[in-house]
mmCIF file of C-alpha atoms and ligand atoms in Angstrom:
data_model
loop_
_atom_site.group_PDB
_atom_site.id
_atom_site.type_symbol
_atom_site.label_atom_id
_atom_site.label_comp_id
_atom_site.label_asym_id
_atom_site.label_seq_id
_atom_site.Cartn_x
_atom_site.Cartn_y
_atom_site.Cartn_z
ATOM 1 C CA MET A 201 5.281 -48.150 40.033
ATOM 2 C CA ILE A 202 5.291 -45.226 42.483
ATOM 3 C CA VAL A 203 9.024 -45.622 43.079
ATOM 4 C CA GLU A 204 9.571 -45.421 39.235
ATOM 5 C CA LYS A 205 7.507 -42.332 39.189
ATOM 6 C CA LEU A 206 9.413 -40.737 41.906
ATOM 7 C CA LEU A 207 12.720 -41.701 40.333
ATOM 8 C CA GLY A 208 11.453 -40.204 37.075
ATOM 9 C CA TRP A 209 10.990 -36.776 38.964
ATOM 10 C CA PHE A 210 14.535 -36.620 40.177
ATOM 11 C CA SER A 211 16.382 -37.943 37.114
ATOM 12 C CA VAL A 212 16.910 -36.834 33.642
ATOM 13 C CA ASP A 213 15.114 -39.195 31.307
ATOM 14 C CA MET A 214 16.544 -39.014 27.838
ATOM 15 C CA GLY A 215 16.004 -40.075 24.334
ATOM 16 C CA ILE A 216 19.071 -40.495 21.954
ATOM 17 C CA ASP A 217 19.118 -40.568 18.148
ATOM 18 C CA LEU A 218 22.250 -42.498 17.565
ATOM 19 C CA GLY A 219 22.594 -41.420 13.838
ATOM 20 C CA THR A 220 25.194 -42.307 11.278
ATOM 21 C CA CYS A 221 25.976 -38.520 10.899
ATOM 22 C CA ASN A 222 24.499 -36.795 13.876
ATOM 23 C CA THR A 223 23.635 -37.730 17.477
ATOM 24 C CA LEU A 224 20.858 -35.905 19.183
ATOM 25 C CA VAL A 225 19.766 -36.094 22.775
ATOM 26 C CA CYS A 226 16.199 -35.109 23.945
ATOM 27 C CA VAL A 227 15.428 -34.588 27.594
ATOM 28 C CA ARG A 228 11.940 -35.085 28.908
ATOM 29 C CA GLY A 229 10.406 -31.671 29.430
ATOM 30 C CA GLU A 230 13.298 -29.808 27.876
ATOM 31 C CA GLY A 231 13.404 -30.828 24.253
ATOM 32 C CA ILE A 232 16.678 -31.324 22.316
ATOM 33 C CA VAL A 233 19.673 -30.474 24.530
ATOM 34 C CA LEU A 234 22.486 -31.880 22.464
ATOM 35 C CA ASN A 235 23.112 -32.079 18.747
ATOM 36 C CA GLU A 236 26.507 -33.178 17.636
ATOM 37 C CA PRO A 237 28.300 -35.124 14.852
ATOM 38 C CA SER A 238 28.666 -38.823 15.487
ATOM 39 C CA VAL A 239 32.433 -38.455 15.203
ATOM 40 C CA VAL A 240 35.280 -39.727 17.459
ATOM 41 C CA ALA A 241 39.007 -38.710 17.310
ATOM 42 C CA VAL A 242 41.188 -41.715 17.959
ATOM 43 C CA ARG A 243 44.987 -42.600 17.920
ATOM 44 C CA LYS A 244 45.703 -44.181 14.531
ATOM 45 C CA GLY A 245 46.368 -47.728 14.546
ATOM 46 C CA THR A 246 45.168 -48.408 18.088
ATOM 47 C CA ASN A 247 41.606 -46.941 17.829
ATOM 48 C CA LYS A 248 42.167 -45.542 21.324
ATOM 49 C CA VAL A 249 39.957 -42.489 21.979
ATOM 50 C CA LEU A 250 41.968 -39.195 22.451
ATOM 51 C CA LYS A 251 41.817 -38.284 26.102
ATOM 52 C CA ASN A 252 40.934 -34.622 25.959
ATOM 53 C CA GLY A 253 37.992 -32.408 25.333
ATOM 54 C CA THR A 254 38.277 -32.495 21.609
ATOM 55 C CA ALA A 255 37.708 -36.232 21.223
ATOM 56 C CA VAL A 256 33.946 -36.483 20.454
ATOM 57 C CA GLY A 257 31.359 -34.579 18.506
ATOM 58 C CA SER A 258 31.726 -31.199 16.787
ATOM 59 C CA ALA A 259 35.411 -30.742 17.798
ATOM 60 C CA ALA A 260 36.187 -34.119 16.308
ATOM 61 C CA LYS A 261 34.249 -33.476 13.216
ATOM 62 C CA GLU A 262 36.274 -30.461 12.382
ATOM 63 C CA MET A 263 39.305 -32.776 12.295
ATOM 64 C CA LEU A 264 37.767 -35.024 9.590
ATOM 65 C CA GLY A 265 40.130 -34.895 6.670
ATOM 66 C CA LYS A 266 42.497 -32.569 8.442
ATOM 67 C CA THR A 267 44.151 -34.706 10.959
ATOM 68 C CA PRO A 268 47.881 -35.065 11.516
ATOM 69 C CA GLY A 269 49.533 -38.397 10.942
ATOM 70 C CA THR A 270 48.888 -39.835 14.415
ATOM 71 C CA ILE A 271 45.296 -38.989 14.774
ATOM 72 C CA SER A 272 42.150 -39.959 12.858
ATOM 73 C CA ALA A 273 38.644 -38.849 13.091
ATOM 74 C CA ILE A 274 36.178 -41.638 12.576
ATOM 75 C CA ARG A 275 32.467 -42.161 12.323
ATOM 76 C CA PRO A 276 31.733 -45.367 14.196
ATOM 77 C CA MET A 277 28.171 -45.719 12.879
ATOM 78 C CA LYS A 278 28.922 -44.628 9.325
ATOM 79 C CA ASP A 279 27.142 -47.493 7.481
ATOM 80 C CA GLY A 280 24.358 -48.088 10.024
ATOM 81 C CA VAL A 281 26.338 -50.946 11.451
ATOM 82 C CA ILE A 282 28.723 -50.586 14.415
ATOM 83 C CA SER A 283 32.224 -50.668 12.927
ATOM 84 C CA ASP A 284 34.020 -50.455 16.329
ATOM 85 C CA PHE A 285 32.250 -51.262 19.580
ATOM 86 C CA ASP A 286 34.834 -49.494 21.875
ATOM 87 C CA VAL A 287 34.676 -46.299 19.809
ATOM 88 C CA THR A 288 30.896 -46.274 19.753
ATOM 89 C CA GLU A 289 30.693 -46.989 23.457
ATOM 90 C CA ALA A 290 32.993 -44.068 24.133
ATOM 91 C CA MET A 291 30.892 -41.821 22.043
ATOM 92 C CA LEU A 292 27.609 -42.898 23.623
ATOM 93 C CA ALA A 293 29.064 -42.489 27.110
ATOM 94 C CA TYR A 294 30.415 -39.055 26.273
ATOM 95 C CA PHE A 295 27.076 -37.844 25.079
ATOM 96 C CA ILE A 296 25.104 -39.460 28.105
ATOM 97 C CA ARG A 297 27.562 -37.998 30.551
ATOM 98 C CA LYS A 298 27.582 -34.575 28.931
ATOM 99 C CA VAL A 299 23.698 -34.419 29.475
ATOM 100 C CA THR A 300 23.643 -35.981 32.978
ATOM 101 C CA GLY A 301 26.692 -33.924 33.967
ATOM 102 C CA ARG A 302 24.172 -31.179 34.805
ATOM 103 C CA SER A 303 22.356 -33.894 36.554
ATOM 104 C CA ARG A 304 19.892 -34.471 39.363
ATOM 105 C CA LEU A 305 20.120 -37.207 41.832
ATOM 106 C CA PHE A 306 19.450 -40.402 40.087
ATOM 107 C CA ALA A 307 20.583 -42.265 36.971
ATOM 108 C CA PRO A 308 18.529 -41.612 33.932
ATOM 109 C CA ARG A 309 16.210 -43.818 31.928
ATOM 110 C CA VAL A 310 17.479 -43.760 28.407
ATOM 111 C CA VAL A 311 15.587 -44.568 25.133
ATOM 112 C CA ILE A 312 17.962 -45.246 22.181
ATOM 113 C CA ALA A 313 16.945 -45.207 18.575
ATOM 114 C CA VAL A 314 19.122 -47.689 16.799
ATOM 115 C CA PRO A 315 19.516 -48.353 12.986
ATOM 116 C CA SER A 316 16.965 -50.909 11.843
ATOM 117 C CA GLY A 317 19.653 -52.928 10.161
ATOM 118 C CA ILE A 318 21.897 -53.643 13.339
ATOM 119 C CA THR A 319 22.424 -57.237 14.516
ATOM 120 C CA ALA A 320 21.428 -58.685 17.799
ATOM 121 C CA VAL A 321 25.011 -58.561 18.943
ATOM 122 C CA GLU A 322 25.113 -54.824 18.038
ATOM 123 C CA ARG A 323 21.827 -54.090 19.971
ATOM 124 C CA LYS A 324 23.270 -55.825 22.866
ATOM 125 C CA ALA A 325 26.464 -53.709 22.766
ATOM 126 C CA VAL A 326 24.542 -50.466 22.576
ATOM 127 C CA PHE A 327 22.369 -51.593 25.385
ATOM 128 C CA GLU A 328 25.299 -52.549 27.614
ATOM 129 C CA SER A 329 27.263 -49.333 26.674
ATOM 130 C CA ALA A 330 24.364 -47.254 27.865
ATOM 131 C CA ALA A 331 24.130 -49.321 31.026
ATOM 132 C CA ARG A 332 27.804 -48.826 31.729
ATOM 133 C CA ALA A 333 27.605 -45.048 30.998
ATOM 134 C CA GLY A 334 25.131 -44.868 33.982
ATOM 135 C CA ALA A 335 21.598 -45.451 32.579
ATOM 136 C CA ARG A 336 19.274 -46.991 35.107
ATOM 137 C CA ARG A 337 17.109 -48.340 32.322
ATOM 138 C CA VAL A 338 17.678 -48.711 28.692
ATOM 139 C CA TYR A 339 15.081 -49.203 26.059
ATOM 140 C CA LEU A 340 15.874 -49.543 22.303
ATOM 141 C CA ILE A 341 13.578 -48.390 19.649
ATOM 142 C CA GLU A 342 14.142 -48.735 15.910
ATOM 143 C CA GLU A 343 14.875 -45.620 13.916
ATOM 144 C CA PRO A 344 12.077 -45.671 11.302
ATOM 145 C CA MET A 345 9.490 -46.114 14.225
ATOM 146 C CA ALA A 346 11.027 -43.108 16.184
ATOM 147 C CA ALA A 347 11.094 -41.081 12.884
ATOM 148 C CA ALA A 348 7.469 -41.852 12.252
ATOM 149 C CA MET A 349 6.512 -40.878 15.802
ATOM 150 C CA GLY A 350 8.501 -37.658 15.515
ATOM 151 C CA ALA A 351 6.829 -36.868 12.289
ATOM 152 C CA GLY A 352 3.575 -37.054 14.005
ATOM 153 C CA LEU A 353 2.308 -40.183 12.145
ATOM 154 C CA PRO A 354 -0.504 -42.188 13.738
ATOM 155 C CA VAL A 355 1.719 -45.164 14.361
ATOM 156 C CA GLY A 356 -0.573 -46.842 16.839
ATOM 157 C CA GLU A 357 -3.693 -46.780 14.583
ATOM 158 C CA PRO A 358 -4.785 -49.592 12.340
ATOM 159 C CA THR A 359 -3.818 -47.614 9.224
ATOM 160 C CA ALA A 360 -0.592 -47.776 7.119
ATOM 161 C CA SER A 361 1.969 -44.889 7.448
ATOM 162 C CA MET A 362 4.970 -44.839 5.246
ATOM 163 C CA ILE A 363 8.220 -43.200 6.411
ATOM 164 C CA VAL A 364 11.366 -42.724 4.370
ATOM 165 C CA ASP A 365 14.337 -41.747 6.549
ATOM 166 C CA ILE A 366 17.199 -40.423 4.525
ATOM 167 C CA GLY A 367 20.235 -40.072 6.861
ATOM 168 C CA GLY A 368 23.983 -39.877 6.251
ATOM 169 C CA GLY A 369 24.881 -43.560 5.915
ATOM 170 C CA THR A 370 21.502 -45.260 5.365
ATOM 171 C CA THR A 371 18.089 -44.730 4.016
ATOM 172 C CA ASP A 372 15.276 -46.639 5.762
ATOM 173 C CA VAL A 373 11.997 -47.224 4.135
ATOM 174 C CA ALA A 374 9.226 -48.514 6.444
ATOM 175 C CA ILE A 375 5.528 -49.076 6.523
ATOM 176 C CA ILE A 376 4.081 -48.884 9.957
ATOM 177 C CA SER A 377 0.621 -49.947 11.312
ATOM 178 C CA LEU A 378 -0.568 -50.698 14.695
ATOM 179 C CA ALA A 379 2.677 -49.852 16.549
ATOM 180 C CA GLY A 380 4.690 -52.343 14.480
ATOM 181 C CA MET A 381 6.861 -52.096 11.374
ATOM 182 C CA VAL A 382 5.031 -54.162 8.704
ATOM 183 C CA THR A 383 7.996 -53.907 6.382
ATOM 184 C CA CYS A 384 11.302 -52.088 6.556
ATOM 185 C CA GLU A 385 14.008 -51.988 4.067
ATOM 186 C CA SER A 386 17.486 -50.320 4.795
ATOM 187 C CA ILE A 387 20.070 -49.405 2.066
ATOM 188 C CA ARG A 388 23.395 -48.019 2.383
ATOM 189 C CA VAL A 389 22.635 -45.091 0.015
ATOM 190 C CA ALA A 390 21.912 -41.714 1.648
ATOM 191 C CA GLY A 391 23.459 -38.324 2.192
ATOM 192 C CA ASP A 392 27.091 -39.694 2.191
ATOM 193 C CA GLU A 393 26.577 -41.368 -1.165
ATOM 194 C CA PHE A 394 25.377 -37.969 -2.541
ATOM 195 C CA ASP A 395 28.738 -36.444 -1.356
ATOM 196 C CA GLU A 396 30.711 -39.242 -2.914
ATOM 197 C CA ALA A 397 28.848 -38.839 -6.230
ATOM 198 C CA ILE A 398 29.863 -35.129 -6.232
ATOM 199 C CA ILE A 399 33.432 -36.016 -5.321
ATOM 200 C CA ALA A 400 33.549 -38.388 -8.309
ATOM 201 C CA HIS A 401 31.956 -35.854 -10.578
ATOM 202 C CA MET A 402 34.582 -33.160 -9.743
ATOM 203 C CA LYS A 403 37.481 -35.647 -10.242
ATOM 204 C CA LYS A 404 36.101 -36.915 -13.693
ATOM 205 C CA HIS A 405 35.102 -33.526 -15.090
ATOM 206 C CA TYR A 406 37.542 -31.032 -13.638
ATOM 207 C CA GLY A 407 40.458 -33.219 -12.397
ATOM 208 C CA LEU A 408 39.822 -31.613 -9.047
ATOM 209 C CA MET A 409 40.125 -33.393 -5.696
ATOM 210 C CA ILE A 410 37.760 -32.179 -3.062
ATOM 211 C CA GLY A 411 37.222 -33.377 0.452
ATOM 212 C CA GLU A 412 33.867 -34.753 1.997
ATOM 213 C CA GLN A 413 33.095 -31.534 3.735
ATOM 214 C CA THR A 414 33.386 -29.433 0.568
ATOM 215 C CA ALA A 415 31.248 -32.104 -1.243
ATOM 216 C CA GLU A 416 28.595 -31.680 1.437
ATOM 217 C CA ARG A 417 28.642 -27.982 1.139
ATOM 218 C CA ILE A 418 28.160 -28.208 -2.635
ATOM 219 C CA LYS A 419 25.176 -30.566 -2.031
ATOM 220 C CA VAL A 420 23.562 -28.369 0.547
ATOM 221 C CA GLU A 421 24.025 -25.157 -1.435
ATOM 222 C CA ILE A 422 23.324 -26.150 -5.071
ATOM 223 C CA GLY A 423 22.347 -29.787 -5.005
ATOM 224 C CA SER A 424 19.026 -31.076 -6.260
ATOM 225 C CA ALA A 425 16.984 -34.033 -7.532
ATOM 226 C CA ALA A 426 14.616 -32.121 -9.851
ATOM 227 C CA PRO A 427 15.078 -29.003 -11.963
ATOM 228 C CA LEU A 428 15.259 -25.681 -9.919
ATOM 229 C CA ASP A 429 13.205 -22.615 -10.625
ATOM 230 C CA LYS A 430 16.549 -20.776 -10.863
ATOM 231 C CA GLU A 431 19.614 -22.840 -11.580
ATOM 232 C CA THR A 432 22.733 -21.502 -9.900
ATOM 233 C CA THR A 433 26.600 -21.946 -9.672
ATOM 234 C CA MET A 434 29.051 -22.129 -7.016
ATOM 235 C CA ASP A 435 32.880 -21.562 -6.627
ATOM 236 C CA VAL A 436 34.602 -24.732 -5.628
ATOM 237 C CA ARG A 437 38.112 -25.057 -4.279
ATOM 238 C CA GLY A 438 40.202 -28.135 -4.203
ATOM 239 C CA ARG A 439 43.470 -29.730 -5.417
ATOM 240 C CA ASN A 440 44.230 -30.141 -9.144
ATOM 241 C CA MET A 441 45.036 -33.753 -9.663
ATOM 242 C CA VAL A 442 47.695 -33.144 -12.469
ATOM 243 C CA SER A 443 49.581 -30.093 -11.000
ATOM 244 C CA GLY A 444 48.886 -30.917 -7.383
ATOM 245 C CA LEU A 445 48.215 -27.362 -6.713
ATOM 246 C CA PRO A 446 45.175 -25.618 -5.168
ATOM 247 C CA GLN A 447 42.579 -24.474 -7.677
ATOM 248 C CA LYS A 448 39.184 -22.940 -8.059
ATOM 249 C CA VAL A 449 36.454 -23.890 -10.499
ATOM 250 C CA VAL A 450 32.826 -22.855 -11.022
ATOM 251 C CA VAL A 451 30.283 -25.636 -10.904
ATOM 252 C CA GLY A 452 26.553 -25.416 -12.015
ATOM 253 C CA SER A 453 23.444 -26.996 -10.244
ATOM 254 C CA GLU A 454 22.464 -28.820 -13.261
ATOM 255 C CA GLU A 455 25.636 -30.875 -13.529
ATOM 256 C CA ILE A 456 25.448 -31.604 -9.801
ATOM 257 C CA ARG A 457 21.912 -32.842 -10.263
ATOM 258 C CA GLU A 458 23.179 -35.080 -13.120
ATOM 259 C CA ALA A 459 25.848 -36.464 -10.634
ATOM 260 C CA LEU A 460 23.187 -37.196 -8.077
ATOM 261 C CA LEU A 461 20.892 -39.092 -10.387
ATOM 262 C CA GLU A 462 22.368 -42.502 -9.558
ATOM 263 C CA PRO A 463 22.061 -42.433 -5.747
ATOM 264 C CA VAL A 464 18.715 -40.529 -5.816
ATOM 265 C CA GLY A 465 17.520 -43.243 -8.269
ATOM 266 C CA GLN A 466 18.460 -46.006 -5.906
ATOM 267 C CA ILE A 467 16.504 -44.402 -3.082
ATOM 268 C CA VAL A 468 13.350 -43.948 -5.261
ATOM 269 C CA ASP A 469 13.617 -47.510 -6.488
ATOM 270 C CA THR A 470 13.679 -48.776 -2.795
ATOM 271 C CA VAL A 471 10.598 -46.799 -2.164
ATOM 272 C CA ILE A 472 8.837 -48.327 -5.187
ATOM 273 C CA ARG A 473 9.931 -51.827 -4.371
ATOM 274 C CA THR A 474 8.524 -51.527 -0.813
ATOM 275 C CA LEU A 475 5.311 -50.251 -2.182
ATOM 276 C CA GLU A 476 5.048 -53.165 -4.750
ATOM 277 C CA ASN A 477 5.600 -55.727 -1.980
ATOM 278 C CA ALA A 478 2.999 -54.255 0.389
ATOM 279 C CA GLU A 479 -0.346 -55.977 1.123
ATOM 280 C CA ALA A 480 -3.364 -54.515 -0.833
ATOM 281 C CA GLU A 481 -5.026 -53.138 2.344
ATOM 282 C CA LEU A 482 -1.839 -51.153 3.234
ATOM 283 C CA SER A 483 -1.557 -49.984 -0.317
ATOM 284 C CA ALA A 484 -5.021 -48.703 -0.087
ATOM 285 C CA ASP A 485 -4.233 -46.652 3.115
ATOM 286 C CA LEU A 486 -1.219 -45.115 1.609
ATOM 287 C CA VAL A 487 -3.324 -43.758 -1.350
ATOM 288 C CA ASP A 488 -4.842 -41.391 1.278
ATOM 289 C CA ASN A 489 -1.980 -41.061 3.758
ATOM 290 C CA GLY A 490 0.869 -40.504 1.338
ATOM 291 C CA ILE A 491 4.580 -40.798 2.195
ATOM 292 C CA VAL A 492 6.554 -38.808 4.686
ATOM 293 C CA LEU A 493 10.273 -37.965 4.370
ATOM 294 C CA ALA A 494 12.508 -37.533 7.345
ATOM 295 C CA GLY A 495 16.350 -37.253 7.945
ATOM 296 C CA GLY A 496 18.711 -34.626 6.528
ATOM 297 C CA GLY A 497 18.753 -36.171 3.090
ATOM 298 C CA ALA A 498 14.960 -35.257 2.875
ATOM 299 C CA LEU A 499 16.076 -31.613 2.499
ATOM 300 C CA LEU A 500 17.630 -32.360 -0.968
ATOM 301 C CA ARG A 501 15.692 -29.916 -3.183
ATOM 302 C CA GLY A 502 13.193 -31.531 -5.427
ATOM 303 C CA LEU A 503 13.406 -34.791 -3.873
ATOM 304 C CA PRO A 504 9.740 -35.051 -2.706
ATOM 305 C CA ARG A 505 8.710 -34.128 -6.235
ATOM 306 C CA VAL A 506 10.758 -36.897 -7.811
ATOM 307 C CA ILE A 507 9.224 -39.463 -5.394
ATOM 308 C CA GLU A 508 5.846 -38.071 -6.121
ATOM 309 C CA GLU A 509 6.227 -38.336 -9.892
ATOM 310 C CA ARG A 510 7.512 -41.988 -9.562
ATOM 311 C CA THR A 511 4.957 -43.274 -7.181
ATOM 312 C CA GLY A 512 1.901 -41.246 -7.876
ATOM 313 C CA LEU A 513 1.408 -40.712 -4.103
ATOM 314 C CA SER A 514 1.548 -37.454 -2.239
ATOM 315 C CA VAL A 515 4.939 -36.889 -0.538
ATOM 316 C CA ARG A 516 5.709 -34.368 2.212
ATOM 317 C CA VAL A 517 8.764 -33.571 4.201
ATOM 318 C CA ALA A 518 8.262 -33.876 7.950
ATOM 319 C CA ASP A 519 8.653 -30.676 9.910
ATOM 320 C CA ASP A 520 12.287 -30.364 11.001
ATOM 321 C CA PRO A 521 13.283 -33.611 9.405
ATOM 322 C CA LEU A 522 16.862 -33.633 11.144
ATOM 323 C CA THR A 523 15.251 -33.872 14.617
ATOM 324 C CA CYS A 524 12.333 -36.301 13.884
ATOM 325 C CA VAL A 525 13.954 -39.371 15.385
ATOM 326 C CA ALA A 526 15.078 -37.577 18.520
ATOM 327 C CA ARG A 527 11.607 -35.980 19.062
ATOM 328 C CA GLY A 528 10.259 -39.554 18.438
ATOM 329 C CA THR A 529 12.387 -41.029 21.203
ATOM 330 C CA ALA A 530 10.993 -38.211 23.604
ATOM 331 C CA ILE A 531 7.417 -39.105 22.670
ATOM 332 C CA TYR A 532 8.249 -42.776 23.323
ATOM 333 C CA LEU A 533 9.679 -41.784 26.592
ATOM 334 C CA GLU A 534 6.609 -39.789 27.711
ATOM 335 C CA ASN A 535 4.465 -42.761 26.948
ATOM 336 C CA LEU A 536 6.770 -45.430 28.131
ATOM 337 C CA GLU A 537 4.224 -47.322 30.229
ATOM 338 C CA GLU A 538 1.781 -47.449 27.336
ATOM 339 C CA TRP A 539 4.246 -48.447 24.661
ATOM 340 C CA LYS A 540 6.444 -50.760 26.664
ATOM 341 C CA GLY A 541 5.988 -54.250 25.378
ATOM 342 C CA THR A 542 3.452 -53.146 22.762
ATOM 343 C CA MET A 543 6.019 -52.401 20.167
ATOM 344 C CA ASP A 544 7.979 -55.196 18.651
ATOM 345 C CA SER A 545 11.057 -53.102 18.662
ATOM 346 C CA ASP A 546 11.548 -52.093 22.417
ATOM 347 C CA VAL A 547 11.898 -55.327 24.435
ATOM 348 C CA ASP A 548 15.417 -54.981 25.921
ATOM 349 C CA ASP A 549 14.234 -53.802 29.252
ATOM 350 C CA GLY A 550 16.924 -53.983 31.927
HETATM 351 P P1 LIG B 706 21.742 -39.666 10.460
HETATM 352 O O1 LIG B 706 20.445 -39.837 11.019
HETATM 353 O O2 LIG B 706 22.219 -40.830 9.733
HETATM 354 O O3 LIG B 706 22.908 -39.196 11.443
HETATM 355 P P2 LIG B 706 20.814 -37.021 9.459
HETATM 356 O O4 LIG B 706 19.403 -37.315 9.418
HETATM 357 O O5 LIG B 706 21.388 -36.315 10.580
HETATM 358 O O6 LIG B 706 21.619 -38.367 9.399
HETATM 359 O O7 LIG B 706 21.219 -36.417 8.055
HETATM 360 C C1 LIG B 706 22.533 -36.161 7.687
HETATM 361 C C2 LIG B 706 22.581 -36.069 6.217
HETATM 362 O O8 LIG B 706 21.771 -35.018 5.769
HETATM 363 C C3 LIG B 706 23.976 -35.722 5.839
HETATM 364 O O9 LIG B 706 24.390 -36.545 4.787
HETATM 365 C C4 LIG B 706 23.862 -34.216 5.434
HETATM 366 O O10 LIG B 706 24.753 -33.839 4.470
HETATM 367 C C5 LIG B 706 22.460 -34.188 4.834
HETATM 368 N N1 LIG B 706 21.930 -32.859 4.844
HETATM 369 C C6 LIG B 706 21.627 -32.071 5.854
HETATM 370 N N2 LIG B 706 21.136 -30.817 5.506
HETATM 371 C C7 LIG B 706 20.913 -31.052 4.189
HETATM 372 C C8 LIG B 706 20.364 -30.212 3.115
HETATM 373 N N3 LIG B 706 19.876 -28.947 3.410
HETATM 374 N N4 LIG B 706 20.330 -30.633 1.827
HETATM 375 C C9 LIG B 706 20.740 -31.939 1.598
HETATM 376 N N5 LIG B 706 21.253 -32.785 2.444
HETATM 377 C C10 LIG B 706 21.328 -32.275 3.746
HETATM 378 MG MG1 LIG B 707 18.769 -40.752 11.404
#
């Protein structure tokens, strides 16, 4: 006990949000110290991580879609499952070392928020990767739980809280009460799917090929789920599919909204399904408590309104939705003794 306390003083305890798009690291007492894309550059064919400073994070993301023949930039967590254990381990190790690099004397305790849909084998792999990367202790917490904590929801109380975390690869819809997830559904429809819908729209209506990064820019700049006060347009550049040459077209926010209808609808349907399957007592709580949105996808304009209209419940976006999970891991870290063993999601204690 006392030894643990002393070790805590001399080591950096950190919480990690291992997201499908972005990885964030929170250090106890310092807040968020790292926020980088969950991207790794590898040698094509071998999946060997490049051995230089550009292999992981922001530098690697800039390579997405622009890599020469021998290199590819991959997102190992893309679908909320671990597609490649070695690459995921390299990424996790890189981020942990980058933070402990400025380190103190002892190895850190690490809390990692993992996608709710990952298998026991994948959990074990994350756990062992962190241990190999130098963690003294590793705790795993499920992302929706961390998101709810970061959003300031009363997760420990005997009242239902509903969190909808719309990330890049997955949307998690969970109802939490008494420090446990009563229900949780995860679908592979989130921000990436919005981007893909925009890519398909540009192909179909303009014969224009655009990359993922361009699609994401369109979404962030003019994308919406409900009518805007002031509809806008945007210049989009890509490659004409017929001539093969670079081309510029002007697209409007209405047509992009139309393109996003399908994936937005799938997310709303999942929220409704979860509500329909909830116990009556939990439903009763949610009438008062409403729904909270987290994750980058929550920033899509008009999304809270659409969910509000379809469910009849009040919906709000958490403060700083992109950092909710990371801040949740930090809260968990601060209350480790209290939470440890009380949550059904944290048990893998070294
Ligand atoms: P993950 O937890 O899966 O890593 P994040 O919560 O970091 O995902 O969210 C990333 C997603 O949020 C991406 O698809 C990104 O395009 C999207 N996003 C970020 N900002 C906005 C915005 N302003 N409007 C719409 N989508 C956004
Ligand atoms: Mg996330």
